[in-house]
Amino acid sequence: MATIIAVTACPTGVAHTYMAAEALKKTATMLGHSISIETQGAIGAASGAASRGTHTALTADSIAAAQLIIVASDIHLDMSRFAGKMIYATSTSEAIRHPAQVIEAALALIGITSSPDSSAAAPATAEAAVAAKPQRQRIVAITACPTGIAHTFMAAEALKKWAAAHDCDIRVETQGSVGAKNLLTEAEIAAADVVVIGADTHVDTGRFAGKRVYKTSVGRALKETDQVMQAAFALPAASAQPEQTSAAIQKTPNQKSTAGGAYQHLLTGVSYMLPLVVAGGLIIALSFVFGIEAFKQPDTLAAALMSIGGGAAFALMIPVLAGFIAFSIADRPGLAPGLIGGMLASQLQAGFLGGLIAGFLAGYVALGLRQYVRLPANFEGLKPVLVIPLLATLIVGLIMVYVVGTPAKAIMDALTQFLQSMGSTNALLLGLLLGGMMAIDMGGPINKAAYTFGVGLLASHAYLPMAAVMAAGMIPPLGLGVATMISKRRFTADERVAGKAAAVLGLCFITEGAIPFAAKDPLRVIPPCVAGAAVTGALSMYFGCELRAPHGGLFVLAIPNAVNFLLPYLGAIVAGTLVTTSLLMFTKQPLHSA
């Protein structure tokens, strides 16, 4: 006999909540197991599925004595109190329709099956016997990067290749710039042996309660796939891990990951901000087709385009950045104070720096209020919709107005003035730094830091860094593409094909096109790429090139006035490409089999 605890919850907290509780209670009793059930709904938690008049939640003693937790819920629940317990998660409808299968599947997690002498349990036992047969390992995964383009899909492909090579079944959900694709179903998650999350942005893990979850960066999932998968399968069972998240998700004790850190929160904000920046920047660039100051004429198309791009899209840039930094830290309770704090930063002209401060401040204030403010059970529902937004917004707003706004504005004004008035030596040094950063990890954290710096300054009308960043980011794939065409003896047949694709990606400003070459031969590929990108960044800054569009690569240069000095800018890109290609001729030796 097993000692089971169940929690049921649906959005209204009425019909499905109690029907699921009753079904689980009757079936567990019939199978000879002891069960205590807590129902959670519109009026809070009530213990005892059959008795709606009892409002006592599960006690700490009953949770401690339980061997297994079954969560049948259609809403997000805080499960931190179940830390260290094995959790089986399902929906209320599944618990209502198939309670025996739910209980049997849950018991299988702790190695218990019902007695075959019980006729009522016979069908479920037969299913358990089938499930006990050797099966292919089943993996579900999520990949996500800030832009949701190259790294996201390349990491997904790497995981799929690993699974195919090791005779495993895998389903990968990609969370990118166009939303989530190949969404994982509840059945696929329930059947999975392990969950792998390769992400540099916030990923909601609540649906993986009770599963072994391995979190890492999208870069490691792409470049160190075998090590990641071996570590994922080496994770202990959920009940063996004393420290768990609120969703009871397993983590590697010594796991090297960006997950949970300030950098991940920053990248989450950047990932939501980028569509606004890209769309707004390109629309602003389109307004320059009619002349660099044509938008100043009222009631013209140029003025309308500037209103859309600059007046609307760019106005939302800082609030969205701050809002989703706070969302990454504190989940939904952080969103409102983050957005409002970001809007205040924009109104106070505190710029990108003010938005960063507002986002982190709002996130940690909301997180602290969520963790430390305690209300009676019947009023807990007010916390996420009233208490936290009100108090967090008030605290963040007052700090932004009276403490942060003026100093942040002064710093941004000084930085903007420095960029606009710096001499050639300083321009060369800054360009070298930004250019090298764009190529050293080709879409990784350092690359994203440089790009974020350039994008953030667009809101302050400082366009020099953006030009250097985009030009330098094009160099690694362009240089490799050219090298594979003019020196075929140094590359395999597959690399020569990949080189053509890399060149196209380079023209589009997708630095990640160089990753397959860098991952295969980093010592010979990365230094030439860094050198070429640094030269391009330095030349762009030296020539005083300003770019008003944050993406688009070579194609955006077809928009008149998008860049102020077109020919010098193109010259910087060509020079960097030649530097990278020439150095590759030196570092890459001819292949004997070529």
JSON list of C-alpha atoms in Angstrom, two decimals, residues 359-551:
[
{"chain": "A", "resi": 359, "resn": "GLY", "atom": "CA", "xyz": [13.91, 45.90, -14.94]},
{"chain": "A", "resi": 360, "resn": "PHE", "atom": "CA", "xyz": [16.20, 44.33, -12.36]},
{"chain": "A", "resi": 361, "resn": "LEU", "atom": "CA", "xyz": [14.79, 46.49, -9.57]},
{"chain": "A", "resi": 362, "resn": "ALA", "atom": "CA", "xyz": [11.20, 45.59, -10.44]},
{"chain": "A", "resi": 363, "resn": "GLY", "atom": "CA", "xyz": [12.01, 41.91, -10.79]},
{"chain": "A", "resi": 364, "resn": "TYR", "atom": "CA", "xyz": [13.71, 41.52, -7.43]},
{"chain": "A", "resi": 365, "resn": "VAL", "atom": "CA", "xyz": [11.21, 43.73, -5.60]},
{"chain": "A", "resi": 366, "resn": "ALA", "atom": "CA", "xyz": [8.32, 41.65, -6.99]},
{"chain": "A", "resi": 367, "resn": "LEU", "atom": "CA", "xyz": [10.16, 38.43, -6.18]},
{"chain": "A", "resi": 368, "resn": "GLY", "atom": "CA", "xyz": [10.76, 39.56, -2.62]},
{"chain": "A", "resi": 369, "resn": "LEU", "atom": "CA", "xyz": [7.14, 40.54, -2.15]},
{"chain": "A", "resi": 370, "resn": "ARG", "atom": "CA", "xyz": [5.98, 37.21, -3.57]},
{"chain": "A", "resi": 371, "resn": "GLN", "atom": "CA", "xyz": [8.21, 35.25, -1.21]},
{"chain": "A", "resi": 372, "resn": "TYR", "atom": "CA", "xyz": [7.90, 37.24, 2.00]},
{"chain": "A", "resi": 373, "resn": "VAL", "atom": "CA", "xyz": [4.42, 38.78, 2.02]},
{"chain": "A", "resi": 374, "resn": "ARG", "atom": "CA", "xyz": [2.07, 36.34, 3.71]},
{"chain": "A", "resi": 375, "resn": "LEU", "atom": "CA", "xyz": [-1.72, 36.63, 3.54]},
{"chain": "A", "resi": 376, "resn": "PRO", "atom": "CA", "xyz": [-4.51, 34.43, 4.91]},
{"chain": "A", "resi": 377, "resn": "ALA", "atom": "CA", "xyz": [-5.31, 31.51, 2.59]},
{"chain": "A", "resi": 378, "resn": "ASN", "atom": "CA", "xyz": [-8.57, 33.05, 1.43]},
{"chain": "A", "resi": 379, "resn": "PHE", "atom": "CA", "xyz": [-6.74, 36.23, 0.32]},
{"chain": "A", "resi": 380, "resn": "GLU", "atom": "CA", "xyz": [-3.73, 34.62, -1.38]},
{"chain": "A", "resi": 381, "resn": "GLY", "atom": "CA", "xyz": [-5.43, 35.12, -4.73]},
{"chain": "A", "resi": 382, "resn": "LEU", "atom": "CA", "xyz": [-5.08, 38.88, -4.27]},
{"chain": "A", "resi": 383, "resn": "LYS", "atom": "CA", "xyz": [-1.28, 38.78, -4.23]},
{"chain": "A", "resi": 384, "resn": "PRO", "atom": "CA", "xyz": [-0.58, 38.40, -7.97]},
{"chain": "A", "resi": 385, "resn": "VAL", "atom": "CA", "xyz": [-3.36, 40.73, -9.13]},
{"chain": "A", "resi": 386, "resn": "LEU", "atom": "CA", "xyz": [-3.40, 43.45, -6.46]},
{"chain": "A", "resi": 387, "resn": "VAL", "atom": "CA", "xyz": [-0.81, 43.35, -3.69]},
{"chain": "A", "resi": 388, "resn": "ILE", "atom": "CA", "xyz": [2.39, 42.69, -5.68]},
{"chain": "A", "resi": 389, "resn": "PRO", "atom": "CA", "xyz": [1.61, 44.95, -8.68]},
{"chain": "A", "resi": 390, "resn": "LEU", "atom": "CA", "xyz": [0.55, 47.78, -6.38]},
{"chain": "A", "resi": 391, "resn": "LEU", "atom": "CA", "xyz": [3.42, 47.65, -3.90]},
{"chain": "A", "resi": 392, "resn": "ALA", "atom": "CA", "xyz": [6.12, 46.76, -6.44]},
{"chain": "A", "resi": 393, "resn": "THR", "atom": "CA", "xyz": [5.03, 49.48, -8.86]},
{"chain": "A", "resi": 394, "resn": "LEU", "atom": "CA", "xyz": [4.91, 52.04, -6.06]},
{"chain": "A", "resi": 395, "resn": "ILE", "atom": "CA", "xyz": [8.37, 51.11, -4.78]},
{"chain": "A", "resi": 396, "resn": "VAL", "atom": "CA", "xyz": [9.98, 50.95, -8.23]},
{"chain": "A", "resi": 397, "resn": "GLY", "atom": "CA", "xyz": [8.27, 54.12, -9.44]},
{"chain": "A", "resi": 398, "resn": "LEU", "atom": "CA", "xyz": [9.37, 56.20, -6.46]},
{"chain": "A", "resi": 399, "resn": "ILE", "atom": "CA", "xyz": [12.95, 54.92, -6.69]},
{"chain": "A", "resi": 400, "resn": "MET", "atom": "CA", "xyz": [13.08, 55.65, -10.42]},
{"chain": "A", "resi": 401, "resn": "VAL", "atom": "CA", "xyz": [11.72, 59.20, -9.96]},
{"chain": "A", "resi": 402, "resn": "TYR", "atom": "CA", "xyz": [13.68, 60.24, -6.87]},
{"chain": "A", "resi": 403, "resn": "VAL", "atom": "CA", "xyz": [16.85, 58.12, -6.98]},
{"chain": "A", "resi": 404, "resn": "VAL", "atom": "CA", "xyz": [17.71, 56.55, -10.34]},
{"chain": "A", "resi": 405, "resn": "GLY", "atom": "CA", "xyz": [16.32, 58.86, -13.03]},
{"chain": "A", "resi": 406, "resn": "THR", "atom": "CA", "xyz": [18.64, 61.88, -12.77]},
{"chain": "A", "resi": 407, "resn": "PRO", "atom": "CA", "xyz": [21.97, 60.00, -12.37]},
{"chain": "A", "resi": 408, "resn": "ALA", "atom": "CA", "xyz": [21.10, 57.51, -15.13]},
{"chain": "A", "resi": 409, "resn": "LYS", "atom": "CA", "xyz": [20.19, 60.37, -17.49]},
{"chain": "A", "resi": 410, "resn": "ALA", "atom": "CA", "xyz": [23.48, 62.11, -16.70]},
{"chain": "A", "resi": 411, "resn": "ILE", "atom": "CA", "xyz": [25.47, 58.95, -17.45]},
{"chain": "A", "resi": 412, "resn": "MET", "atom": "CA", "xyz": [23.64, 58.34, -20.74]},
{"chain": "A", "resi": 413, "resn": "ASP", "atom": "CA", "xyz": [24.07, 61.98, -21.78]},
{"chain": "A", "resi": 414, "resn": "ALA", "atom": "CA", "xyz": [27.80, 61.78, -21.02]},
{"chain": "A", "resi": 415, "resn": "LEU", "atom": "CA", "xyz": [28.16, 58.52, -22.96]},
{"chain": "A", "resi": 416, "resn": "THR", "atom": "CA", "xyz": [26.28, 59.91, -25.95]},
{"chain": "A", "resi": 417, "resn": "GLN", "atom": "CA", "xyz": [28.38, 63.07, -25.93]},
{"chain": "A", "resi": 418, "resn": "PHE", "atom": "CA", "xyz": [31.57, 61.01, -25.70]},
{"chain": "A", "resi": 419, "resn": "LEU", "atom": "CA", "xyz": [30.57, 58.85, -28.68]},
{"chain": "A", "resi": 420, "resn": "GLN", "atom": "CA", "xyz": [29.67, 61.88, -30.77]},
{"chain": "A", "resi": 421, "resn": "SER", "atom": "CA", "xyz": [32.83, 63.82, -29.98]},
{"chain": "A", "resi": 422, "resn": "MET", "atom": "CA", "xyz": [35.52, 61.16, -29.52]},
{"chain": "A", "resi": 423, "resn": "GLY", "atom": "CA", "xyz": [38.71, 61.38, -31.54]},
{"chain": "A", "resi": 424, "resn": "SER", "atom": "CA", "xyz": [40.00, 58.90, -34.08]},
{"chain": "A", "resi": 425, "resn": "THR", "atom": "CA", "xyz": [42.15, 56.98, -31.57]},
{"chain": "A", "resi": 426, "resn": "ASN", "atom": "CA", "xyz": [39.25, 56.36, -29.20]},
{"chain": "A", "resi": 427, "resn": "ALA", "atom": "CA", "xyz": [37.02, 55.45, -32.15]},
{"chain": "A", "resi": 428, "resn": "LEU", "atom": "CA", "xyz": [39.55, 52.88, -33.38]},
{"chain": "A", "resi": 429, "resn": "LEU", "atom": "CA", "xyz": [39.90, 51.32, -29.93]},
{"chain": "A", "resi": 430, "resn": "LEU", "atom": "CA", "xyz": [36.15, 51.10, -29.34]},
{"chain": "A", "resi": 431, "resn": "GLY", "atom": "CA", "xyz": [35.63, 49.70, -32.83]},
{"chain": "A", "resi": 432, "resn": "LEU", "atom": "CA", "xyz": [38.34, 47.08, -32.30]},
{"chain": "A", "resi": 433, "resn": "LEU", "atom": "CA", "xyz": [36.71, 46.03, -29.02]},
{"chain": "A", "resi": 434, "resn": "LEU", "atom": "CA", "xyz": [33.15, 45.84, -30.36]},
{"chain": "A", "resi": 435, "resn": "GLY", "atom": "CA", "xyz": [34.26, 44.11, -33.57]},
{"chain": "A", "resi": 436, "resn": "GLY", "atom": "CA", "xyz": [36.27, 41.47, -31.74]},
{"chain": "A", "resi": 437, "resn": "MET", "atom": "CA", "xyz": [33.41, 40.83, -29.33]},
{"chain": "A", "resi": 438, "resn": "MET", "atom": "CA", "xyz": [31.04, 40.18, -32.24]},
{"chain": "A", "resi": 439, "resn": "ALA", "atom": "CA", "xyz": [33.29, 37.37, -33.58]},
{"chain": "A", "resi": 440, "resn": "ILE", "atom": "CA", "xyz": [34.82, 35.73, -30.55]},
{"chain": "A", "resi": 441, "resn": "ASP", "atom": "CA", "xyz": [31.84, 33.48, -29.77]},
{"chain": "A", "resi": 442, "resn": "MET", "atom": "CA", "xyz": [29.73, 34.11, -32.91]},
{"chain": "A", "resi": 443, "resn": "GLY", "atom": "CA", "xyz": [26.28, 34.66, -31.46]},
{"chain": "A", "resi": 444, "resn": "GLY", "atom": "CA", "xyz": [27.12, 33.66, -27.90]},
{"chain": "A", "resi": 445, "resn": "PRO", "atom": "CA", "xyz": [27.07, 35.77, -24.72]},
{"chain": "A", "resi": 446, "resn": "ILE", "atom": "CA", "xyz": [29.95, 38.09, -25.69]},
{"chain": "A", "resi": 447, "resn": "ASN", "atom": "CA", "xyz": [28.48, 38.66, -29.15]},
{"chain": "A", "resi": 448, "resn": "LYS", "atom": "CA", "xyz": [25.07, 39.41, -27.64]},
{"chain": "A", "resi": 449, "resn": "ALA", "atom": "CA", "xyz": [26.61, 41.83, -25.14]},
{"chain": "A", "resi": 450, "resn": "ALA", "atom": "CA", "xyz": [28.19, 43.88, -27.95]},
{"chain": "A", "resi": 451, "resn": "TYR", "atom": "CA", "xyz": [24.99, 43.81, -30.01]},
{"chain": "A", "resi": 452, "resn": "THR", "atom": "CA", "xyz": [22.88, 44.81, -27.01]},
{"chain": "A", "resi": 453, "resn": "PHE", "atom": "CA", "xyz": [25.23, 47.77, -26.40]},
{"chain": "A", "resi": 454, "resn": "GLY", "atom": "CA", "xyz": [24.78, 48.96, -29.98]},
{"chain": "A", "resi": 455, "resn": "VAL", "atom": "CA", "xyz": [21.02, 48.46, -29.98]},
{"chain": "A", "resi": 456, "resn": "GLY", "atom": "CA", "xyz": [20.56, 50.13, -26.61]},
{"chain": "A", "resi": 457, "resn": "LEU", "atom": "CA", "xyz": [22.24, 53.32, -27.79]},
{"chain": "A", "resi": 458, "resn": "LEU", "atom": "CA", "xyz": [19.83, 53.68, -30.70]},
{"chain": "A", "resi": 459, "resn": "ALA", "atom": "CA", "xyz": [17.24, 55.05, -28.29]},
{"chain": "A", "resi": 460, "resn": "SER", "atom": "CA", "xyz": [19.73, 57.79, -27.36]},
{"chain": "A", "resi": 461, "resn": "HIS", "atom": "CA", "xyz": [20.35, 58.61, -31.05]},
{"chain": "A", "resi": 462, "resn": "ALA", "atom": "CA", "xyz": [23.94, 57.31, -30.91]},
{"chain": "A", "resi": 463, "resn": "TYR", "atom": "CA", "xyz": [24.37, 55.37, -34.16]},
{"chain": "A", "resi": 464, "resn": "LEU", "atom": "CA", "xyz": [28.15, 54.81, -34.41]},
{"chain": "A", "resi": 465, "resn": "PRO", "atom": "CA", "xyz": [28.32, 51.59, -32.32]},
{"chain": "A", "resi": 466, "resn": "MET", "atom": "CA", "xyz": [25.40, 50.02, -34.20]},
{"chain": "A", "resi": 467, "resn": "ALA", "atom": "CA", "xyz": [27.20, 50.45, -37.53]},
{"chain": "A", "resi": 468, "resn": "ALA", "atom": "CA", "xyz": [30.41, 48.90, -36.18]},
{"chain": "A", "resi": 469, "resn": "VAL", "atom": "CA", "xyz": [28.57, 46.02, -34.54]},
{"chain": "A", "resi": 470, "resn": "MET", "atom": "CA", "xyz": [26.57, 45.00, -37.62]},
{"chain": "A", "resi": 471, "resn": "ALA", "atom": "CA", "xyz": [29.51, 45.27, -40.01]},
{"chain": "A", "resi": 472, "resn": "ALA", "atom": "CA", "xyz": [31.77, 43.25, -37.73]},
{"chain": "A", "resi": 473, "resn": "GLY", "atom": "CA", "xyz": [29.12, 40.60, -37.17]},
{"chain": "A", "resi": 474, "resn": "MET", "atom": "CA", "xyz": [28.97, 39.93, -40.89]},
{"chain": "A", "resi": 475, "resn": "ILE", "atom": "CA", "xyz": [32.70, 39.16, -41.21]},
{"chain": "A", "resi": 476, "resn": "PRO", "atom": "CA", "xyz": [33.13, 35.61, -39.79]},
{"chain": "A", "resi": 477, "resn": "PRO", "atom": "CA", "xyz": [30.62, 33.88, -42.11]},
{"chain": "A", "resi": 478, "resn": "LEU", "atom": "CA", "xyz": [31.59, 36.08, -45.07]},
{"chain": "A", "resi": 479, "resn": "GLY", "atom": "CA", "xyz": [35.31, 35.42, -44.61]},
{"chain": "A", "resi": 480, "resn": "LEU", "atom": "CA", "xyz": [34.76, 31.68, -44.28]},
{"chain": "A", "resi": 481, "resn": "GLY", "atom": "CA", "xyz": [32.45, 31.63, -47.28]},
{"chain": "A", "resi": 482, "resn": "VAL", "atom": "CA", "xyz": [35.01, 33.36, -49.45]},
{"chain": "A", "resi": 483, "resn": "ALA", "atom": "CA", "xyz": [37.80, 31.12, -48.15]},
{"chain": "A", "resi": 484, "resn": "THR", "atom": "CA", "xyz": [35.91, 27.94, -49.06]},
{"chain": "A", "resi": 485, "resn": "MET", "atom": "CA", "xyz": [35.45, 29.26, -52.60]},
{"chain": "A", "resi": 486, "resn": "ILE", "atom": "CA", "xyz": [38.99, 30.41, -53.36]},
{"chain": "A", "resi": 487, "resn": "SER", "atom": "CA", "xyz": [40.92, 27.72, -51.49]},
{"chain": "A", "resi": 488, "resn": "LYS", "atom": "CA", "xyz": [38.93, 24.52, -51.83]},
{"chain": "A", "resi": 489, "resn": "ARG", "atom": "CA", "xyz": [41.92, 22.33, -50.94]},
{"chain": "A", "resi": 490, "resn": "ARG", "atom": "CA", "xyz": [41.74, 23.51, -47.33]},
{"chain": "A", "resi": 491, "resn": "PHE", "atom": "CA", "xyz": [38.14, 22.44, -46.78]},
{"chain": "A", "resi": 492, "resn": "THR", "atom": "CA", "xyz": [36.18, 19.21, -47.09]},
{"chain": "A", "resi": 493, "resn": "ALA", "atom": "CA", "xyz": [33.35, 18.80, -49.58]},
{"chain": "A", "resi": 494, "resn": "ASP", "atom": "CA", "xyz": [30.78, 19.30, -46.81]},
{"chain": "A", "resi": 495, "resn": "GLU", "atom": "CA", "xyz": [32.56, 22.45, -45.62]},
{"chain": "A", "resi": 496, "resn": "ARG", "atom": "CA", "xyz": [32.60, 23.88, -49.12]},
{"chain": "A", "resi": 497, "resn": "VAL", "atom": "CA", "xyz": [28.84, 23.43, -49.34]},
{"chain": "A", "resi": 498, "resn": "ALA", "atom": "CA", "xyz": [28.41, 24.93, -45.87]},
{"chain": "A", "resi": 499, "resn": "GLY", "atom": "CA", "xyz": [30.63, 27.84, -46.92]},
{"chain": "A", "resi": 500, "resn": "LYS", "atom": "CA", "xyz": [28.12, 28.96, -49.55]},
{"chain": "A", "resi": 501, "resn": "ALA", "atom": "CA", "xyz": [25.35, 28.99, -46.93]},
{"chain": "A", "resi": 502, "resn": "ALA", "atom": "CA", "xyz": [27.63, 30.82, -44.49]},
{"chain": "A", "resi": 503, "resn": "ALA", "atom": "CA", "xyz": [28.29, 33.55, -47.03]},
{"chain": "A", "resi": 504, "resn": "VAL", "atom": "CA", "xyz": [24.56, 34.14, -47.51]},
{"chain": "A", "resi": 505, "resn": "LEU", "atom": "CA", "xyz": [24.04, 34.22, -43.74]},
{"chain": "A", "resi": 506, "resn": "GLY", "atom": "CA", "xyz": [26.89, 36.70, -43.46]},
{"chain": "A", "resi": 507, "resn": "LEU", "atom": "CA", "xyz": [25.24, 39.02, -45.96]},
{"chain": "A", "resi": 508, "resn": "CYS", "atom": "CA", "xyz": [22.12, 38.86, -43.77]},
{"chain": "A", "resi": 509, "resn": "PHE", "atom": "CA", "xyz": [24.10, 39.66, -40.58]},
{"chain": "A", "resi": 510, "resn": "ILE", "atom": "CA", "xyz": [23.71, 36.21, -39.05]},
{"chain": "A", "resi": 511, "resn": "THR", "atom": "CA", "xyz": [27.09, 35.57, -37.45]},
{"chain": "A", "resi": 512, "resn": "GLU", "atom": "CA", "xyz": [26.08, 32.06, -36.41]},
{"chain": "A", "resi": 513, "resn": "GLY", "atom": "CA", "xyz": [26.72, 30.83, -39.96]},
{"chain": "A", "resi": 514, "resn": "ALA", "atom": "CA", "xyz": [30.38, 30.48, -38.95]},
{"chain": "A", "resi": 515, "resn": "ILE", "atom": "CA", "xyz": [29.67, 28.23, -35.97]},
{"chain": "A", "resi": 516, "resn": "PRO", "atom": "CA", "xyz": [30.03, 24.84, -37.74]},
{"chain": "A", "resi": 517, "resn": "PHE", "atom": "CA", "xyz": [33.55, 25.80, -38.86]},
{"chain": "A", "resi": 518, "resn": "ALA", "atom": "CA", "xyz": [34.54, 27.24, -35.46]},
{"chain": "A", "resi": 519, "resn": "ALA", "atom": "CA", "xyz": [33.20, 24.25, -33.55]},
{"chain": "A", "resi": 520, "resn": "LYS", "atom": "CA", "xyz": [35.13, 21.82, -35.73]},
{"chain": "A", "resi": 521, "resn": "ASP", "atom": "CA", "xyz": [38.47, 23.67, -35.72]},
{"chain": "A", "resi": 522, "resn": "PRO", "atom": "CA", "xyz": [38.34, 26.54, -33.20]},
{"chain": "A", "resi": 523, "resn": "LEU", "atom": "CA", "xyz": [42.08, 27.30, -32.91]},
{"chain": "A", "resi": 524, "resn": "ARG", "atom": "CA", "xyz": [42.47, 27.81, -36.65]},
{"chain": "A", "resi": 525, "resn": "VAL", "atom": "CA", "xyz": [39.12, 29.49, -37.35]},
{"chain": "A", "resi": 526, "resn": "ILE", "atom": "CA", "xyz": [38.28, 31.81, -34.44]},
{"chain": "A", "resi": 527, "resn": "PRO", "atom": "CA", "xyz": [41.45, 34.00, -34.41]},
{"chain": "A", "resi": 528, "resn": "PRO", "atom": "CA", "xyz": [41.15, 34.96, -38.12]},
{"chain": "A", "resi": 529, "resn": "CYS", "atom": "CA", "xyz": [37.45, 35.73, -37.61]},
{"chain": "A", "resi": 530, "resn": "VAL", "atom": "CA", "xyz": [38.16, 37.92, -34.57]},
{"chain": "A", "resi": 531, "resn": "ALA", "atom": "CA", "xyz": [40.95, 39.76, -36.39]},
{"chain": "A", "resi": 532, "resn": "GLY", "atom": "CA", "xyz": [38.82, 40.50, -39.45]},
{"chain": "A", "resi": 533, "resn": "ALA", "atom": "CA", "xyz": [35.81, 41.60, -37.39]},
{"chain": "A", "resi": 534, "resn": "ALA", "atom": "CA", "xyz": [37.98, 43.84, -35.21]},
{"chain": "A", "resi": 535, "resn": "VAL", "atom": "CA", "xyz": [39.46, 45.53, -38.30]},
{"chain": "A", "resi": 536, "resn": "THR", "atom": "CA", "xyz": [35.97, 46.12, -39.71]},
{"chain": "A", "resi": 537, "resn": "GLY", "atom": "CA", "xyz": [34.67, 47.53, -36.43]},
{"chain": "A", "resi": 538, "resn": "ALA", "atom": "CA", "xyz": [37.66, 49.84, -36.10]},
{"chain": "A", "resi": 539, "resn": "LEU", "atom": "CA", "xyz": [37.40, 51.14, -39.67]},
{"chain": "A", "resi": 540, "resn": "SER", "atom": "CA", "xyz": [33.65, 51.71, -39.34]},
{"chain": "A", "resi": 541, "resn": "MET", "atom": "CA", "xyz": [34.14, 53.78, -36.20]},
{"chain": "A", "resi": 542, "resn": "TYR", "atom": "CA", "xyz": [37.15, 55.62, -37.70]},
{"chain": "A", "resi": 543, "resn": "PHE", "atom": "CA", "xyz": [35.17, 56.63, -40.78]},
{"chain": "A", "resi": 544, "resn": "GLY", "atom": "CA", "xyz": [32.34, 57.85, -38.55]},
{"chain": "A", "resi": 545, "resn": "CYS", "atom": "CA", "xyz": [29.76, 55.51, -40.09]},
{"chain": "A", "resi": 546, "resn": "GLU", "atom": "CA", "xyz": [26.33, 55.72, -38.46]},
{"chain": "A", "resi": 547, "resn": "LEU", "atom": "CA", "xyz": [23.67, 53.07, -38.99]},
{"chain": "A", "resi": 548, "resn": "ARG", "atom": "CA", "xyz": [20.04, 53.74, -38.10]},
{"chain": "A", "resi": 549, "resn": "ALA", "atom": "CA", "xyz": [18.75, 50.19, -38.78]},
{"chain": "A", "resi": 550, "resn": "PRO", "atom": "CA", "xyz": [19.58, 47.51, -36.18]},
{"chain": "A", "resi": 551, "resn": "HIS", "atom": "CA", "xyz": [19.48, 44.51, -38.52]}
]
